[in-house]
PDB file of C-alpha atoms in Angstrom:
ATOM      1  CA  MET E   1      83.247 144.061  26.616  1.00 46.00           C
ATOM      2  CA  PRO E   2      82.503 141.817  29.478  1.00 50.00           C
ATOM      3  CA  THR E   3      79.568 142.213  31.368  1.00 51.00           C
ATOM      4  CA  ASN E   4      79.059 141.630  35.202  1.00 47.00           C
ATOM      5  CA  THR E   5      76.404 139.206  35.906  1.00 52.00           C
ATOM      6  CA  ASN E   6      76.874 139.184  39.587  1.00 50.00           C
ATOM      7  CA  VAL E   7      76.020 142.488  40.293  1.00 46.00           C
ATOM      8  CA  ALA E   8      74.093 142.842  43.621  1.00 46.00           C
ATOM      9  CA  PRO E   9      69.971 143.865  43.572  1.00 45.00           C
ATOM     10  CA  VAL E  10      69.303 147.216  44.320  1.00 41.00           C
ATOM     11  CA  PHE E  11      66.386 147.111  47.622  1.00 43.00           C
ATOM     12  CA  VAL E  12      64.929 150.527  47.620  1.00 44.00           C
ATOM     13  CA  ARG E  13      62.479 151.627  50.552  1.00 56.00           C
ATOM     14  CA  ASP E  14      59.230 153.397  49.947  1.00 67.00           C
ATOM     15  CA  VAL E  15      58.652 156.782  50.564  1.00 75.00           C
ATOM     16  CA  LEU E  16      55.405 157.414  51.775  1.00 76.00           C
ATOM     17  CA  VAL E  17      54.178 161.158  51.574  1.00 81.00           C
ATOM     18  CA  SER E  18      51.370 162.627  53.285  1.00 80.00           C
ATOM     19  CA  ILE E  19      49.811 165.912  51.547  1.00 83.00           C
ATOM     20  CA  SER E  20      47.831 168.586  53.123  1.00 81.00           C
ATOM     21  CA  LEU E  21      46.993 171.726  50.794  1.00 81.00           C
ATOM     22  CA  GLY E  22      45.544 174.918  51.918  1.00 77.00           C
ATOM     23  CA  THR E  23      42.003 176.546  50.841  1.00 73.00           C
ATOM     24  CA  THR E  24      43.345 178.832  48.708  1.00 73.00           C
ATOM     25  CA  ASN E  25      47.007 180.617  47.157  1.00 75.00           C
ATOM     26  CA  GLN E  26      48.101 183.009  49.627  1.00 69.00           C
ATOM     27  CA  ALA E  27      46.889 186.127  49.454  1.00 63.00           C
ATOM     28  CA  GLY E  28      47.786 187.980  53.016  1.00 54.00           C
ATOM     29  CA  ALA E  29      47.663 185.570  55.730  1.00 53.00           C
ATOM     30  CA  THR E  30      45.939 182.249  54.371  1.00 55.00           C
ATOM     31  CA  PRO E  31      46.862 179.822  57.262  1.00 59.00           C
ATOM     32  CA  MET E  32      46.474 175.649  56.798  1.00 60.00           C
ATOM     33  CA  PRO E  33      43.014 174.881  57.876  1.00 54.00           C
ATOM     34  CA  ALA E  34      42.869 172.497  60.879  1.00 52.00           C
ATOM     35  CA  THR E  35      41.243 170.001  58.273  1.00 49.00           C
ATOM     36  CA  PRO E  36      42.769 170.273  54.902  1.00 51.00           C
ATOM     37  CA  THR E  37      40.306 170.547  52.117  1.00 58.00           C
ATOM     38  CA  VAL E  38      42.696 168.414  49.944  1.00 63.00           C
ATOM     39  CA  ALA E  39      44.384 165.656  51.369  1.00 69.00           C
ATOM     40  CA  TYR E  40      46.462 162.812  49.231  1.00 76.00           C
ATOM     41  CA  GLU E  41      48.813 160.167  50.080  1.00 77.00           C
ATOM     42  CA  CYS E  42      50.893 158.787  47.621  1.00 77.00           C
ATOM     43  CA  LYS E  43      54.360 157.049  47.268  1.00 77.00           C
ATOM     44  CA  ALA E  44      57.585 159.379  45.599  1.00 82.00           C
ATOM     45  CA  ARG E  45      60.172 158.996  43.407  1.00 82.00           C
ATOM     46  CA  SER E  46      62.254 161.113  45.527  1.00 84.00           C
ATOM     47  CA  VAL E  47      62.513 163.239  48.363  1.00 85.00           C
ATOM     48  CA  SER E  48      64.817 166.090  48.862  1.00 86.00           C
ATOM     49  CA  ILE E  49      64.958 168.032  51.734  1.00 86.00           C
ATOM     50  CA  SER E  50      67.227 170.762  52.862  1.00 87.00           C
ATOM     51  CA  LEU E  51      67.366 172.842  55.984  1.00 83.00           C
ATOM     52  CA  GLU E  52      69.404 176.147  57.227  1.00 84.00           C
ATOM     53  CA  SER E  53      69.681 177.689  59.980  1.00 82.00           C
ATOM     54  CA  ARG E  54      70.047 181.341  59.702  1.00 82.00           C
ATOM     55  CA  THR E  55      72.413 183.487  62.268  1.00 86.00           C
ATOM     56  CA  VAL E  56      73.810 186.661  63.297  1.00 90.00           C
ATOM     57  CA  ASP E  57      76.943 187.053  64.394  1.00 89.00           C
ATOM     58  CA  LEU E  58      77.516 188.489  68.395  1.00 88.00           C
ATOM     59  CA  SER E  59      80.934 188.609  68.948  1.00 88.00           C
ATOM     60  CA  THR E  60      82.244 191.580  70.054  1.00 86.00           C
ATOM     61  CA  LEU E  61      84.997 193.681  68.283  1.00 85.00           C
ATOM     62  CA  CYS E  62      88.051 192.026  70.336  1.00 87.00           C
ATOM     63  CA  SER E  63      86.609 188.139  69.841  1.00 85.00           C
ATOM     64  CA  ALA E  64      88.688 185.994  68.607  1.00 87.00           C
ATOM     65  CA  TYR E  65      85.869 183.700  67.466  1.00 89.00           C
ATOM     66  CA  GLU E  66      82.829 184.226  65.834  1.00 87.00           C
ATOM     67  CA  GLU E  67      79.580 183.786  67.780  1.00 88.00           C
ATOM     68  CA  PRO E  68      76.770 182.767  65.835  1.00 88.00           C
ATOM     69  CA  PHE E  69      73.181 182.940  66.733  1.00 88.00           C
ATOM     70  CA  GLU E  70      70.299 181.590  65.415  1.00 85.00           C
ATOM     71  CA  THR E  71      67.479 183.694  64.235  1.00 83.00           C
ATOM     72  CA  ARG E  72      65.103 181.416  62.499  1.00 79.00           C
ATOM     73  CA  LYS E  73      65.386 177.951  60.742  1.00 78.00           C
ATOM     74  CA  GLY E  74      64.703 177.713  56.691  1.00 81.00           C
ATOM     75  CA  GLY E  75      64.906 175.436  53.680  1.00 87.00           C
ATOM     76  CA  THR E  76      62.748 173.448  51.001  1.00 90.00           C
ATOM     77  CA  VAL E  77      61.443 170.605  50.425  1.00 90.00           C
ATOM     78  CA  ASN E  78      61.697 169.086  46.686  1.00 93.00           C
ATOM     79  CA  LEU E  79      59.467 166.069  45.734  1.00 91.00           C
ATOM     80  CA  GLU E  80      59.371 164.216  42.625  1.00 90.00           C
ATOM     81  CA  LEU E  81      55.542 162.607  43.084  1.00 87.00           C
ATOM     82  CA  PHE E  82      54.169 159.492  40.856  1.00 85.00           C
ATOM     83  CA  VAL E  83      51.316 161.124  39.242  1.00 84.00           C
ATOM     84  CA  ASP E  84      47.809 159.115  40.482  1.00 79.00           C
ATOM     85  CA  LYS E  85      45.705 158.042  37.266  1.00 78.00           C
ATOM     86  CA  VAL E  86      42.770 158.907  39.097  1.00 80.00           C
ATOM     87  CA  ALA E  87      43.489 162.216  40.703  1.00 78.00           C
ATOM     88  CA  GLY E  88      45.620 163.309  38.429  1.00 81.00           C
ATOM     89  CA  PRO E  89      48.525 166.201  39.328  1.00 86.00           C
ATOM     90  CA  MET E  90      48.087 167.405  42.989  1.00 85.00           C
ATOM     91  CA  PHE E  91      50.377 170.822  42.635  1.00 86.00           C
ATOM     92  CA  LEU E  92      50.088 171.699  38.809  1.00 84.00           C
ATOM     93  CA  TYR E  93      48.049 174.958  39.598  1.00 86.00           C
ATOM     94  CA  LYS E  94      49.076 174.958  43.401  1.00 87.00           C
ATOM     95  CA  THR E  95      51.928 177.241  43.408  1.00 89.00           C
ATOM     96  CA  GLY E  96      51.546 180.330  46.076  1.00 87.00           C
ATOM     97  CA  PHE E  97      49.349 177.579  48.083  1.00 85.00           C
ATOM     98  CA  LEU E  98      50.485 176.729  51.959  1.00 84.00           C
ATOM     99  CA  ALA E  99      50.951 172.555  52.250  1.00 85.00           C
ATOM    100  CA  SER E 100      52.081 170.538  55.003  1.00 85.00           C
ATOM    101  CA  VAL E 101      54.116 167.439  53.931  1.00 85.00           C
ATOM    102  CA  LYS E 102      54.395 164.325  56.114  1.00 83.00           C
ATOM    103  CA  VAL E 103      57.559 162.352  54.982  1.00 82.00           C
ATOM    104  CA  VAL E 104      57.910 158.802  56.012  1.00 79.00           C
ATOM    105  CA  LEU E 105      60.909 157.326  54.725  1.00 71.00           C
ATOM    106  CA  GLY E 106      60.760 153.728  54.506  1.00 65.00           C
ATOM    107  CA  THR E 107      60.762 151.437  57.804  1.00 58.00           C
ATOM    108  CA  THR E 108      63.366 152.897  59.383  1.00 57.00           C
ATOM    109  CA  SER E 109      62.396 154.142  62.392  1.00 59.00           C
ATOM    110  CA  GLY E 110      62.121 157.619  63.451  1.00 56.00           C
ATOM    111  CA  SER E 111      62.237 158.873  59.879  1.00 73.00           C
ATOM    112  CA  THR E 112      59.154 160.622  59.954  1.00 79.00           C
ATOM    113  CA  CYS E 113      58.898 164.689  59.673  1.00 81.00           C
ATOM    114  CA  THR E 114      56.521 167.012  59.101  1.00 82.00           C
ATOM    115  CA  TYR E 115      57.225 170.446  57.313  1.00 84.00           C
ATOM    116  CA  THR E 116      54.906 172.875  56.418  1.00 84.00           C
ATOM    117  CA  GLY E 117      55.293 176.002  54.156  1.00 85.00           C
ATOM    118  CA  LEU E 118      54.420 177.630  50.621  1.00 86.00           C
ATOM    119  CA  ILE E 119      54.464 176.228  47.213  1.00 90.00           C
ATOM    120  CA  THR E 120      57.071 177.995  45.297  1.00 91.00           C
ATOM    121  CA  ALA E 121      57.770 175.853  42.167  1.00 94.00           C
ATOM    122  CA  THR E 122      55.826 173.092  40.376  1.00 94.00           C
ATOM    123  CA  GLY E 123      56.285 171.085  37.180  1.00 93.00           C
ATOM    124  CA  LEU E 124      55.072 167.913  35.253  1.00 91.00           C
ATOM    125  CA  SER E 125      56.698 165.364  33.326  1.00 88.00           C
ATOM    126  CA  GLU E 126      55.338 163.279  30.876  1.00 84.00           C
ATOM    127  CA  THR E 127      57.460 160.593  28.511  1.00 83.00           C
ATOM    128  CA  ALA E 128      55.852 158.509  26.233  1.00 84.00           C
ATOM    129  CA  GLY E 129      55.885 154.847  27.629  1.00 82.00           C
ATOM    130  CA  GLU E 130      56.648 156.024  31.289  1.00 81.00           C
ATOM    131  CA  VAL E 131      55.252 157.155  34.291  1.00 82.00           C
ATOM    132  CA  GLN E 132      53.921 160.594  34.768  1.00 86.00           C
ATOM    133  CA  VAL E 133      55.860 162.798  37.733  1.00 88.00           C
ATOM    134  CA  GLU E 134      55.412 165.733  39.236  1.00 91.00           C
ATOM    135  CA  THR E 135      57.776 167.821  40.860  1.00 92.00           C
ATOM    136  CA  VAL E 136      57.238 170.461  43.612  1.00 93.00           C
ATOM    137  CA  THR E 137      59.334 172.712  45.757  1.00 94.00           C
ATOM    138  CA  ILE E 138      57.984 173.960  48.905  1.00 90.00           C
ATOM    139  CA  THR E 139      59.761 176.333  50.859  1.00 89.00           C
ATOM    140  CA  ILE E 140      59.688 176.012  54.964  1.00 86.00           C
ATOM    141  CA  GLY E 141      58.114 178.736  56.271  1.00 76.00           C
ATOM    142  CA  GLY E 142      55.201 181.405  54.898  1.00 69.00           C
ATOM    143  CA  TYR E 143      53.282 184.223  55.695  1.00 63.00           C
ATOM    144  CA  GLY E 144      50.254 182.873  57.803  1.00 58.00           C
ATOM    145  CA  ASN E 145      52.291 179.764  58.619  1.00 61.00           C
ATOM    146  CA  THR E 146      52.891 178.801  62.511  1.00 57.00           C
ATOM    147  CA  GLY E 147      54.276 175.094  61.542  1.00 58.00           C
ATOM    148  CA  GLY E 148      57.558 174.739  59.908  1.00 65.00           C
ATOM    149  CA  ILE E 149      59.714 171.734  60.807  1.00 66.00           C
ATOM    150  CA  VAL E 150      58.170 169.057  63.241  1.00 66.00           C
ATOM    151  CA  ALA E 151      60.229 165.762  63.445  1.00 62.00           C
ATOM    152  CA  ALA E 152      58.047 162.612  65.112  1.00 56.00           C
TER     153      ALA E 152
END
């Protein structure tokens, strides 16, 4: 089978992630501290953000069209992060903590957003000969959280 030697290289831009964590797991209303007790900055292997708008239908019985009205926003932030060899995994025992994540996508202007929410799932992947990767799912919002989604 012939191989194609004229394949163009793939250029990948860095995704920089800054993370702040709450002081303890969410027991009632545990707000994000003004000055986080733990703050990290690292490069992400992947970032996936899913946002949705929750609505109610305000149309009347005789309406010809649906009339959705937004009641709140929600969604999730999924991160795959390279594990720092000194600091170790950041999220391994942080399920249930509030977190604020600032995502900066490469050098594209207007590509900075901050998401605040509750850490609902974590994981760690170690494969021989490869870089350790940890995963985290943050559900946007959370009791005691006044953040949400902030575009910079």
